[in-house]
Amino acid sequence: MSPKVRRVAGLVLVWLVGLALAASAVVKFSGVAGDSGDAGGFAGLIVPLGAVELASAILLLVPLTHRLGLLLCTAYLGGAMAASIATAGLPEAIPAAVLQALLWTGATLRTPDLLGPLLVRPAGTPPLHPPADEKTL
């Protein structure tokens, strides 16, 4: 895959997730999301959660702040998965997990070196664990 195709595919995936999060926030603001009973104990927090979700989506979609938006959307979706599992069970967490997977797939396609510092040690850095024959007691 050429770098241009990879970047465009990454942008499409990131924008799909960002727009999905923004649409979800609009639903939260409209009050429709609060009509589903107690909403797992989060009924009073629907509008603030929508504000956090919308702010995270906007930061994700603005090129200058997309890395911060990526971190905030990751945290938001992780919390959504945890809340869904705690209140409704594992199957309810699948949509947030799918969005999270699409988000990180798009982000790494868009910026291939995004995870580089996490996965590769800089040259000259000693290994975390010395070989077995060099261990001292």
Tab-separated table of C-alpha atoms in Angstrom:
chain	number	residue	atom	x	y	z
A	1	MET	CA	0.000	0.000	0.000
A	2	SER	CA	1.433	3.346	-0.998
A	3	PRO	CA	1.927	6.009	1.676
A	4	LYS	CA	-0.737	8.232	0.104
A	5	VAL	CA	-3.358	5.460	0.076
A	6	ARG	CA	-2.444	4.518	3.649
A	7	ARG	CA	-2.808	8.129	4.794
A	8	VAL	CA	-6.171	8.587	3.047
A	9	ALA	CA	-7.494	5.297	4.469
A	10	GLY	CA	-6.355	6.371	7.927
A	11	LEU	CA	-8.027	9.750	7.581
A	12	VAL	CA	-11.281	8.126	6.467
A	13	LEU	CA	-11.308	5.772	9.461
A	14	VAL	CA	-10.444	8.538	11.935
A	15	TRP	CA	-13.121	10.819	10.471
A	16	LEU	CA	-15.730	8.038	10.600
A	17	VAL	CA	-15.027	7.512	14.297
A	18	GLY	CA	-14.919	11.250	14.981
A	19	LEU	CA	-18.234	11.819	13.235
A	20	ALA	CA	-19.797	8.838	15.040
A	21	LEU	CA	-18.699	10.278	18.389
A	22	ALA	CA	-19.990	13.727	17.443
A	23	ALA	CA	-23.349	12.242	16.396
A	24	SER	CA	-23.535	10.346	19.675
A	25	ALA	CA	-22.881	13.576	21.558
A	26	VAL	CA	-25.687	15.327	19.653
A	27	VAL	CA	-28.055	12.514	20.653
A	28	LYS	CA	-26.998	12.981	24.274
A	29	PHE	CA	-27.675	16.734	24.039
A	30	SER	CA	-31.095	16.169	22.470
A	31	GLY	CA	-32.287	14.276	25.551
A	32	VAL	CA	-33.235	11.127	23.659
A	33	ALA	CA	-30.447	9.132	25.354
A	34	GLY	CA	-31.754	10.039	28.827
A	35	ASP	CA	-35.187	8.510	28.166
A	36	SER	CA	-33.948	4.932	28.473
A	37	GLY	CA	-34.885	4.399	32.120
A	38	ASP	CA	-32.099	4.971	34.620
A	39	ALA	CA	-29.354	4.662	31.950
A	40	GLY	CA	-27.299	2.465	34.268
A	41	GLY	CA	-27.096	5.127	36.962
A	42	PHE	CA	-25.655	7.706	34.568
A	43	ALA	CA	-28.927	9.530	33.783
A	44	GLY	CA	-27.773	12.758	35.439
A	45	LEU	CA	-24.474	12.697	33.580
A	46	ILE	CA	-25.743	12.311	30.022
A	47	VAL	CA	-25.227	15.956	29.006
A	48	PRO	CA	-21.753	16.317	30.625
A	49	LEU	CA	-20.699	13.033	29.006
A	50	GLY	CA	-21.946	14.390	25.688
A	51	ALA	CA	-19.862	17.535	26.175
A	52	VAL	CA	-16.723	15.480	26.873
A	53	GLU	CA	-17.473	13.251	23.898
A	54	LEU	CA	-17.992	16.207	21.557
A	55	ALA	CA	-14.840	17.979	22.761
A	56	SER	CA	-12.814	14.790	22.274
A	57	ALA	CA	-14.228	14.291	18.770
A	58	ILE	CA	-13.461	17.885	17.782
A	59	LEU	CA	-9.888	17.591	19.062
A	60	LEU	CA	-9.542	14.335	17.116
A	61	LEU	CA	-10.707	15.906	13.857
A	62	VAL	CA	-8.567	19.071	14.051
A	63	PRO	CA	-5.164	18.242	12.503
A	64	LEU	CA	-3.210	20.322	15.011
A	65	THR	CA	-4.722	18.503	18.022
A	66	HIS	CA	-5.399	15.043	16.594
A	67	ARG	CA	-2.939	13.284	18.935
A	68	LEU	CA	-4.562	14.779	22.029
A	69	GLY	CA	-7.971	13.916	20.569
A	70	LEU	CA	-6.791	10.361	19.977
A	71	LEU	CA	-5.823	9.998	23.625
A	72	LEU	CA	-9.057	11.557	24.878
A	73	CYS	CA	-11.231	9.456	22.548
A	74	THR	CA	-9.352	6.347	23.640
A	75	ALA	CA	-10.026	7.183	27.284
A	76	TYR	CA	-13.670	8.009	26.586
A	77	LEU	CA	-14.289	4.803	24.662
A	78	GLY	CA	-12.498	2.777	27.333
A	79	GLY	CA	-14.797	4.278	29.949
A	80	ALA	CA	-17.793	3.582	27.738
A	81	MET	CA	-16.740	-0.059	27.458
A	82	ALA	CA	-16.247	-0.362	31.225
A	83	ALA	CA	-19.597	1.275	31.980
A	84	SER	CA	-21.374	-0.898	29.428
A	85	ILE	CA	-19.886	-4.085	30.838
A	86	ALA	CA	-20.699	-3.068	34.411
A	87	THR	CA	-24.292	-2.078	33.728
A	88	ALA	CA	-25.513	-4.159	30.780
A	89	GLY	CA	-22.998	-6.924	30.110
A	90	LEU	CA	-20.230	-7.685	27.674
A	91	PRO	CA	-22.252	-7.584	24.413
A	92	GLU	CA	-23.175	-3.941	25.039
A	93	ALA	CA	-19.488	-2.965	24.983
A	94	ILE	CA	-18.940	-4.222	21.427
A	95	PRO	CA	-19.820	-0.940	19.625
A	96	ALA	CA	-17.315	1.043	21.718
A	97	ALA	CA	-14.679	-1.658	21.189
A	98	VAL	CA	-15.233	-1.580	17.424
A	99	LEU	CA	-14.936	2.222	17.382
A	100	GLN	CA	-11.742	1.961	19.437
A	101	ALA	CA	-10.268	-0.576	17.003
A	102	LEU	CA	-11.211	1.551	13.986
A	103	LEU	CA	-9.783	4.638	15.671
A	104	TRP	CA	-6.385	3.067	16.352
A	105	THR	CA	-6.269	1.368	12.945
A	106	GLY	CA	-6.932	4.706	11.275
A	107	ALA	CA	-4.460	6.548	13.487
A	108	THR	CA	-1.643	4.113	12.787
A	109	LEU	CA	-2.405	4.118	9.058
A	110	ARG	CA	-2.445	7.914	9.063
A	111	THR	CA	0.736	8.254	11.136
A	112	PRO	CA	2.825	5.065	10.840
A	113	ASP	CA	5.389	6.219	13.416
A	114	LEU	CA	2.678	6.935	16.008
A	115	LEU	CA	3.485	3.841	18.081
A	116	GLY	CA	7.179	3.737	17.186
A	117	PRO	CA	8.519	5.155	20.453
A	118	LEU	CA	6.381	2.664	22.385
A	119	LEU	CA	7.486	-0.366	20.404
A	120	VAL	CA	11.162	0.318	19.686
A	121	ARG	CA	13.912	1.173	22.156
A	122	PRO	CA	16.255	3.957	21.100
A	123	ALA	CA	19.711	2.864	19.940
A	124	GLY	CA	22.211	2.522	22.758
A	125	THR	CA	19.578	1.823	25.424
A	126	PRO	CA	20.579	-1.145	27.576
A	127	PRO	CA	18.205	-4.123	27.586
A	128	LEU	CA	15.588	-4.260	30.320
A	129	HIS	CA	16.791	-7.632	31.532
A	130	PRO	CA	20.446	-8.640	31.234
A	131	PRO	CA	21.177	-12.064	29.749
A	132	ALA	CA	21.023	-14.944	32.226
A	133	ASP	CA	24.806	-15.408	32.408
A	134	GLU	CA	25.392	-11.732	33.356
A	135	LYS	CA	22.915	-11.575	36.229
A	136	THR	CA	24.339	-10.734	39.601
A	137	LEU	CA	22.954	-11.868	42.907
